[in-house]
Amino acid sequence: VLANLTIVGSGNTTKNQNWTFSVRVFDGTEWSEWANSSVLTIENSAPTQSSLTNPENNSYTNTTPITMNWTASNDTNLDTVNYYVMVNGTQACYTNDLNCSYIPSSEAYYEWNITAFDGTENGTSSNSRFYTYDITKPIITNITHGSVTSSGAALILITNENANCAYNDTNSSVEYASMTAFSTTGGTTSHSTSLTGLSASTSYTYYVRCVDAAGNVMNFSNSTTFTTSAVLTSSGGGGGGGTPTASYEQKSFGTLA
């Protein structure tokens, strides 16, 4: 048995062409009749899968429009590739660019992905990413102090969402960016920090603001007030700075937008 093989490279073909291969054999004396193959259609090659690049997966944002970006899909047929951009299952864009601007309808958790299309067929859809659109500022639901001594104390507070918090002892109008960060905050709802170097028998008021993962910053301060205890004398004379007191005040200036 003689095996014969002929290869036609992809550079010699174009999608949607119809090819028929014919062959005959020669035994040294005469040729056989032609034998024809069935019709072979050169099929389209779907575009490759793209990767999403922005926003980061599971990120938060408070700005619009939200710009979504991805890597280019390759198409072996050199077709023009367009992209379907889907947000929560609804088409947000159809474009041959590598970005899509989207304005969310409300604060929510959004899923998005893209699918490349070469005019004939879709490629494999990208993996999905998720982001949260959030424009609501965090709220301090409780603020207090503890561990009061003659030279120190602790600030303790709870927020209604994950946030980072900071404090100052100057006045309530100090912006978050100019405050001192809590030592224990870490983007959770429970926050605390230690205060040191305080003077004995002195009243202190500390003001606190917080920012959430989307960058929404409180535009007012909550406060707590306490009095440090007196320094005990070696004679055991006792004394104290009076009963520590606390106050909680929430003020809002402007709008939350």
C-alpha positions as YAML, in Angstrom:
chain: A
units: angstrom
residues:
- id: 1
  name: VAL
  ca: [0.00, 0.00, 0.00]
- id: 2
  name: LEU
  ca: [1.40, 3.37, -1.01]
- id: 3
  name: ALA
  ca: [0.51, 6.34, 1.22]
- id: 4
  name: ASN
  ca: [0.38, 9.75, -0.39]
- id: 5
  name: LEU
  ca: [-0.22, 12.98, 1.51]
- id: 6
  name: THR
  ca: [-0.75, 16.50, 0.25]
- id: 7
  name: ILE
  ca: [-1.05, 19.45, 2.64]
- id: 8
  name: VAL
  ca: [-2.62, 22.77, 1.73]
- id: 9
  name: GLY
  ca: [-1.47, 25.43, 4.20]
- id: 10
  name: SER
  ca: [-3.85, 27.90, 5.83]
- id: 11
  name: GLY
  ca: [-2.10, 30.71, 3.98]
- id: 12
  name: ASN
  ca: [-3.53, 29.32, 0.74]
- id: 13
  name: THR
  ca: [-7.12, 29.18, 1.92]
- id: 14
  name: THR
  ca: [-9.82, 31.65, 2.82]
- id: 15
  name: LYS
  ca: [-12.84, 31.03, 5.03]
- id: 16
  name: ASN
  ca: [-16.02, 29.97, 3.23]
- id: 17
  name: GLN
  ca: [-14.09, 28.63, 0.19]
- id: 18
  name: ASN
  ca: [-15.23, 25.28, -1.19]
- id: 19
  name: TRP
  ca: [-12.46, 22.85, -2.13]
- id: 20
  name: THR
  ca: [-12.62, 19.60, -4.09]
- id: 21
  name: PHE
  ca: [-9.58, 17.36, -4.28]
- id: 22
  name: SER
  ca: [-9.09, 15.06, -7.28]
- id: 23
  name: VAL
  ca: [-6.58, 12.26, -7.63]
- id: 24
  name: ARG
  ca: [-5.61, 9.53, -10.13]
- id: 25
  name: VAL
  ca: [-2.84, 6.97, -10.07]
- id: 26
  name: PHE
  ca: [-0.31, 5.79, -12.64]
- id: 27
  name: ASP
  ca: [1.01, 2.22, -12.73]
- id: 28
  name: GLY
  ca: [3.82, 2.87, -15.16]
- id: 29
  name: THR
  ca: [1.72, 2.10, -18.18]
- id: 30
  name: GLU
  ca: [-1.50, 3.99, -17.91]
- id: 31
  name: TRP
  ca: [-3.47, 6.37, -15.65]
- id: 32
  name: SER
  ca: [-6.55, 5.54, -13.71]
- id: 33
  name: GLU
  ca: [-9.77, 7.53, -13.83]
- id: 34
  name: TRP
  ca: [-9.98, 10.63, -11.64]
- id: 35
  name: ALA
  ca: [-11.45, 10.18, -8.18]
- id: 36
  name: ASN
  ca: [-12.96, 13.26, -6.57]
- id: 37
  name: SER
  ca: [-13.31, 14.03, -2.91]
- id: 38
  name: SER
  ca: [-16.43, 15.41, -1.34]
- id: 39
  name: VAL
  ca: [-16.68, 19.19, -1.14]
- id: 40
  name: LEU
  ca: [-14.61, 20.62, 1.70]
- id: 41
  name: THR
  ca: [-15.66, 24.03, 3.04]
- id: 42
  name: ILE
  ca: [-13.04, 26.15, 4.78]
- id: 43
  name: GLU
  ca: [-14.69, 27.11, 8.04]
- id: 44
  name: ASN
  ca: [-14.38, 30.35, 10.00]
- id: 45
  name: SER
  ca: [-12.07, 30.48, 13.01]
- id: 46
  name: ALA
  ca: [-13.73, 32.13, 16.01]
- id: 47
  name: PRO
  ca: [-11.89, 35.00, 17.71]
- id: 48
  name: THR
  ca: [-9.89, 34.19, 20.82]
- id: 49
  name: GLN
  ca: [-11.03, 34.84, 24.37]
- id: 50
  name: SER
  ca: [-10.29, 38.27, 25.84]
- id: 51
  name: SER
  ca: [-9.24, 39.06, 29.43]
- id: 52
  name: LEU
  ca: [-10.79, 41.80, 31.55]
- id: 53
  name: THR
  ca: [-8.37, 44.38, 32.95]
- id: 54
  name: ASN
  ca: [-10.36, 47.14, 34.67]
- id: 55
  name: PRO
  ca: [-12.08, 47.60, 37.11]
- id: 56
  name: GLU
  ca: [-10.32, 45.20, 39.45]
- id: 57
  name: ASN
  ca: [-12.40, 42.20, 40.43]
- id: 58
  name: ASN
  ca: [-14.55, 42.76, 43.54]
- id: 59
  name: SER
  ca: [-13.61, 46.44, 43.62]
- id: 60
  name: TYR
  ca: [-15.66, 49.42, 44.80]
- id: 61
  name: THR
  ca: [-16.29, 52.72, 43.05]
- id: 62
  name: ASN
  ca: [-18.28, 55.90, 43.63]
- id: 63
  name: THR
  ca: [-17.62, 57.61, 40.30]
- id: 64
  name: THR
  ca: [-19.46, 57.46, 36.98]
- id: 65
  name: PRO
  ca: [-19.25, 56.61, 34.22]
- id: 66
  name: ILE
  ca: [-17.50, 53.37, 35.05]
- id: 67
  name: THR
  ca: [-14.94, 52.53, 32.36]
- id: 68
  name: MET
  ca: [-14.47, 48.83, 31.67]
- id: 69
  name: ASN
  ca: [-11.37, 47.67, 29.75]
- id: 70
  name: TRP
  ca: [-10.16, 44.36, 28.29]
- id: 71
  name: THR
  ca: [-7.43, 42.87, 26.11]
- id: 72
  name: ALA
  ca: [-7.79, 42.49, 22.35]
- id: 73
  name: SER
  ca: [-9.05, 39.24, 20.86]
- id: 74
  name: ASN
  ca: [-7.02, 37.65, 18.03]
- id: 75
  name: ASP
  ca: [-8.71, 36.48, 14.83]
- id: 76
  name: THR
  ca: [-6.79, 34.15, 12.52]
- id: 77
  name: ASN
  ca: [-9.00, 35.16, 9.59]
- id: 78
  name: LEU
  ca: [-8.03, 38.82, 10.13]
- id: 79
  name: ASP
  ca: [-11.68, 39.76, 10.46]
- id: 80
  name: THR
  ca: [-12.73, 42.96, 12.22]
- id: 81
  name: VAL
  ca: [-13.58, 42.01, 15.78]
- id: 82
  name: ASN
  ca: [-16.33, 43.71, 17.77]
- id: 83
  name: TYR
  ca: [-17.19, 43.13, 21.39]
- id: 84
  name: TYR
  ca: [-20.46, 42.58, 23.19]
- id: 85
  name: VAL
  ca: [-20.19, 44.01, 26.72]
- id: 86
  name: MET
  ca: [-22.71, 42.57, 29.15]
- id: 87
  name: VAL
  ca: [-23.49, 44.06, 32.57]
- id: 88
  name: ASN
  ca: [-25.77, 41.99, 34.80]
- id: 89
  name: GLY
  ca: [-26.89, 40.07, 31.72]
- id: 90
  name: THR
  ca: [-27.85, 43.18, 29.71]
- id: 91
  name: GLN
  ca: [-25.86, 44.54, 26.76]
- id: 92
  name: ALA
  ca: [-24.09, 47.75, 27.79]
- id: 93
  name: CYS
  ca: [-21.95, 48.25, 24.66]
- id: 94
  name: TYR
  ca: [-21.24, 46.82, 21.21]
- id: 95
  name: THR
  ca: [-17.91, 48.23, 20.09]
- id: 96
  name: ASN
  ca: [-14.64, 47.53, 18.29]
- id: 97
  name: ASP
  ca: [-12.79, 49.52, 20.96]
- id: 98
  name: LEU
  ca: [-11.26, 47.93, 24.03]
- id: 99
  name: ASN
  ca: [-13.33, 49.92, 26.51]
- id: 100
  name: CYS
  ca: [-16.92, 50.63, 27.42]
- id: 101
  name: SER
  ca: [-18.28, 53.43, 29.61]
- id: 102
  name: TYR
  ca: [-21.28, 52.53, 31.72]
- id: 103
  name: ILE
  ca: [-23.48, 54.55, 34.09]
- id: 104
  name: PRO
  ca: [-25.09, 52.34, 36.76]
- id: 105
  name: SER
  ca: [-28.78, 52.88, 37.40]
- id: 106
  name: SER
  ca: [-28.43, 52.49, 41.16]
- id: 107
  name: GLU
  ca: [-26.09, 51.47, 43.95]
- id: 108
  name: ALA
  ca: [-25.61, 47.74, 43.52]
- id: 109
  name: TYR
  ca: [-23.26, 44.81, 42.93]
- id: 110
  name: TYR
  ca: [-22.53, 44.42, 39.20]
- id: 111
  name: GLU
  ca: [-21.24, 41.50, 37.10]
- id: 112
  name: TRP
  ca: [-19.70, 42.13, 33.68]
- id: 113
  name: ASN
  ca: [-18.02, 40.19, 30.88]
- id: 114
  name: ILE
  ca: [-17.34, 40.54, 27.16]
- id: 115
  name: THR
  ca: [-17.68, 38.34, 24.07]
- id: 116
  name: ALA
  ca: [-15.71, 38.87, 20.85]
- id: 117
  name: PHE
  ca: [-17.59, 38.62, 17.52]
- id: 118
  name: ASP
  ca: [-15.89, 38.45, 14.10]
- id: 119
  name: GLY
  ca: [-18.99, 38.97, 11.97]
- id: 120
  name: THR
  ca: [-19.59, 35.25, 11.64]
- id: 121
  name: GLU
  ca: [-19.46, 33.73, 15.09]
- id: 122
  name: ASN
  ca: [-18.80, 34.55, 18.70]
- id: 123
  name: GLY
  ca: [-15.64, 33.65, 20.50]
- id: 124
  name: THR
  ca: [-15.55, 32.27, 24.03]
- id: 125
  name: SER
  ca: [-16.88, 34.78, 26.53]
- id: 126
  name: SER
  ca: [-14.40, 36.22, 29.01]
- id: 127
  name: ASN
  ca: [-14.49, 35.26, 32.66]
- id: 128
  name: SER
  ca: [-16.75, 37.55, 34.65]
- id: 129
  name: ARG
  ca: [-15.65, 40.27, 37.03]
- id: 130
  name: PHE
  ca: [-17.62, 42.04, 39.73]
- id: 131
  name: TYR
  ca: [-17.67, 45.56, 41.16]
- id: 132
  name: THR
  ca: [-19.83, 47.51, 43.60]
- id: 133
  name: TYR
  ca: [-21.16, 50.98, 42.85]
- id: 134
  name: ASP
  ca: [-21.54, 52.80, 46.17]
- id: 135
  name: ILE
  ca: [-22.13, 56.52, 46.72]
- id: 136
  name: THR
  ca: [-23.37, 56.41, 50.34]
- id: 137
  name: LYS
  ca: [-21.04, 57.68, 53.06]
- id: 138
  name: PRO
  ca: [-20.42, 55.43, 56.08]
- id: 139
  name: ILE
  ca: [-22.21, 56.18, 59.37]
- id: 140
  name: ILE
  ca: [-20.77, 55.87, 62.87]
- id: 141
  name: THR
  ca: [-23.50, 54.06, 64.78]
- id: 142
  name: ASN
  ca: [-21.74, 54.12, 68.14]
- id: 143
  name: ILE
  ca: [-18.74, 55.97, 69.55]
- id: 144
  name: THR
  ca: [-17.31, 55.77, 73.06]
- id: 145
  name: HIS
  ca: [-14.05, 55.65, 75.03]
- id: 146
  name: GLY
  ca: [-12.53, 53.24, 77.50]
- id: 147
  name: SER
  ca: [-9.43, 52.32, 79.53]
- id: 148
  name: VAL
  ca: [-9.15, 55.89, 80.82]
- id: 149
  name: THR
  ca: [-6.06, 56.53, 82.97]
- id: 150
  name: SER
  ca: [-4.15, 59.61, 83.98]
- id: 151
  name: SER
  ca: [-2.17, 59.54, 80.72]
- id: 152
  name: GLY
  ca: [-4.16, 57.55, 78.21]
- id: 153
  name: ALA
  ca: [-7.45, 56.20, 76.93]
- id: 154
  name: ALA
  ca: [-8.96, 54.28, 74.02]
- id: 155
  name: LEU
  ca: [-11.39, 55.37, 71.32]
- id: 156
  name: ILE
  ca: [-13.92, 52.71, 70.32]
- id: 157
  name: LEU
  ca: [-16.53, 52.94, 67.59]
- id: 158
  name: ILE
  ca: [-18.80, 50.95, 65.29]
- id: 159
  name: THR
  ca: [-19.68, 51.81, 61.66]
- id: 160
  name: ASN
  ca: [-22.63, 50.60, 59.62]
- id: 161
  name: GLU
  ca: [-20.35, 49.26, 56.87]
- id: 162
  name: ASN
  ca: [-16.72, 48.30, 56.39]
- id: 163
  name: ALA
  ca: [-14.61, 51.43, 56.65]
- id: 164
  name: ASN
  ca: [-11.34, 52.99, 57.74]
- id: 165
  name: CYS
  ca: [-11.48, 55.67, 60.45]
- id: 166
  name: ALA
  ca: [-9.30, 58.48, 61.76]
- id: 167
  name: TYR
  ca: [-9.38, 61.01, 64.62]
- id: 168
  name: ASN
  ca: [-8.19, 64.41, 65.82]
- id: 169
  name: ASP
  ca: [-8.50, 66.44, 69.03]
- id: 170
  name: THR
  ca: [-8.54, 69.89, 67.41]
- id: 171
  name: ASN
  ca: [-12.06, 70.58, 66.18]
- id: 172
  name: SER
  ca: [-14.95, 69.03, 64.29]
- id: 173
  name: SER
  ca: [-14.13, 70.70, 60.96]
- id: 174
  name: VAL
  ca: [-10.83, 68.90, 60.36]
- id: 175
  name: GLU
  ca: [-11.02, 66.83, 57.15]
- id: 176
  name: TYR
  ca: [-10.48, 63.06, 57.17]
- id: 177
  name: ALA
  ca: [-7.24, 63.36, 55.16]
- id: 178
  name: SER
  ca: [-5.69, 65.50, 57.92]
- id: 179
  name: MET
  ca: [-6.64, 63.16, 60.77]
- id: 180
  name: THR
  ca: [-4.65, 60.35, 62.42]
- id: 181
  name: ALA
  ca: [-5.65, 56.84, 61.39]
- id: 182
  name: PHE
  ca: [-6.99, 54.40, 63.95]
- id: 183
  name: SER
  ca: [-4.45, 51.73, 64.88]
- id: 184
  name: THR
  ca: [-7.11, 49.02, 64.59]
- id: 185
  name: THR
  ca: [-9.50, 49.65, 61.71]
- id: 186
  name: GLY
  ca: [-8.57, 47.58, 58.64]
- id: 187
  name: GLY
  ca: [-11.74, 48.06, 56.62]
- id: 188
  name: THR
  ca: [-14.11, 46.44, 59.11]
- id: 189
  name: THR
  ca: [-17.08, 47.71, 61.14]
- id: 190
  name: SER
  ca: [-15.28, 47.62, 64.52]
- id: 191
  name: HIS
  ca: [-12.61, 50.24, 65.17]
- id: 192
  name: SER
  ca: [-10.38, 51.14, 68.10]
- id: 193
  name: THR
  ca: [-7.20, 53.04, 68.82]
- id: 194
  name: SER
  ca: [-5.09, 53.83, 71.89]
- id: 195
  name: LEU
  ca: [-4.37, 57.38, 73.03]
- id: 196
  name: THR
  ca: [-1.15, 58.06, 74.95]
- id: 197
  name: GLY
  ca: [0.72, 61.05, 76.33]
- id: 198
  name: LEU
  ca: [-2.37, 62.68, 77.81]
- id: 199
  name: SER
  ca: [-2.32, 65.00, 80.84]
- id: 200
  name: ALA
  ca: [-3.89, 63.99, 84.13]
- id: 201
  name: SER
  ca: [-7.20, 65.47, 85.29]
- id: 202
  name: THR
  ca: [-7.84, 66.96, 81.84]
- id: 203
  name: SER
  ca: [-10.94, 66.95, 79.69]
- id: 204
  name: TYR
  ca: [-10.46, 65.79, 76.08]
- id: 205
  name: THR
  ca: [-12.79, 65.73, 73.11]
- id: 206
  name: TYR
  ca: [-11.88, 63.58, 70.11]
- id: 207
  name: TYR
  ca: [-13.49, 63.87, 66.69]
- id: 208
  name: VAL
  ca: [-13.78, 60.95, 64.28]
- id: 209
  name: ARG
  ca: [-14.52, 60.53, 60.58]
- id: 210
  name: CYS
  ca: [-14.51, 57.42, 58.36]
- id: 211
  name: VAL
  ca: [-14.20, 56.45, 54.68]
- id: 212
  name: ASP
  ca: [-15.59, 53.32, 53.01]
- id: 213
  name: ALA
  ca: [-14.07, 51.05, 50.36]
- id: 214
  name: ALA
  ca: [-15.57, 53.09, 47.52]
- id: 215
  name: GLY
  ca: [-13.91, 56.28, 48.77]
- id: 216
  name: ASN
  ca: [-17.02, 57.89, 50.27]
- id: 217
  name: VAL
  ca: [-15.81, 60.14, 53.11]
- id: 218
  name: MET
  ca: [-17.91, 61.43, 55.98]
- id: 219
  name: ASN
  ca: [-18.34, 65.21, 55.76]
- id: 220
  name: PHE
  ca: [-19.00, 65.64, 59.48]
- id: 221
  name: SER
  ca: [-17.36, 64.37, 62.66]
- id: 222
  name: ASN
  ca: [-18.70, 62.32, 65.56]
- id: 223
  name: SER
  ca: [-17.15, 63.03, 68.95]
- id: 224
  name: THR
  ca: [-16.60, 61.60, 72.41]
- id: 225
  name: THR
  ca: [-15.48, 63.50, 75.54]
- id: 226
  name: PHE
  ca: [-13.77, 62.14, 78.66]
- id: 227
  name: THR
  ca: [-11.64, 63.36, 81.56]
- id: 228
  name: THR
  ca: [-8.40, 61.63, 82.47]
- id: 229
  name: SER
  ca: [-7.94, 60.55, 86.07]
- id: 230
  name: ALA
  ca: [-5.68, 62.30, 88.54]
- id: 231
  name: VAL
  ca: [-2.21, 61.01, 89.37]
- id: 232
  name: LEU
  ca: [-2.21, 59.12, 92.66]
- id: 233
  name: THR
  ca: [0.34, 60.38, 95.21]
- id: 234
  name: SER
  ca: [2.74, 58.02, 96.95]
- id: 235
  name: SER
  ca: [1.15, 58.87, 100.32]
- id: 236
  name: GLY
  ca: [-1.95, 57.10, 99.17]
- id: 237
  name: GLY
  ca: [-3.91, 60.29, 99.28]
- id: 238
  name: GLY
  ca: [-6.13, 58.97, 96.58]
- id: 239
  name: GLY
  ca: [-8.16, 61.33, 94.61]
- id: 240
  name: GLY
  ca: [-9.30, 61.10, 91.13]
- id: 241
  name: GLY
  ca: [-10.21, 63.22, 88.29]
- id: 242
  name: GLY
  ca: [-13.88, 62.83, 88.82]
- id: 243
  name: THR
  ca: [-16.15, 60.50, 86.97]
- id: 244
  name: PRO
  ca: [-15.22, 60.27, 83.27]
- id: 245
  name: THR
  ca: [-17.98, 61.46, 81.00]
- id: 246
  name: ALA
  ca: [-18.81, 60.73, 77.37]
- id: 247
  name: SER
  ca: [-20.87, 62.50, 74.79]
- id: 248
  name: TYR
  ca: [-22.01, 61.42, 71.34]
- id: 249
  name: GLU
  ca: [-22.95, 64.00, 68.79]
- id: 250
  name: GLN
  ca: [-23.64, 63.49, 65.11]
- id: 251
  name: LYS
  ca: [-23.80, 66.53, 62.86]
- id: 252
  name: SER
  ca: [-24.36, 66.67, 59.16]
- id: 253
  name: PHE
  ca: [-23.37, 69.56, 56.95]
- id: 254
  name: GLY
  ca: [-24.19, 69.64, 53.28]
- id: 255
  name: THR
  ca: [-25.50, 66.65, 51.43]
- id: 256
  name: LEU
  ca: [-24.45, 63.03, 51.20]
- id: 257
  name: ALA
  ca: [-24.12, 63.21, 47.44]
...
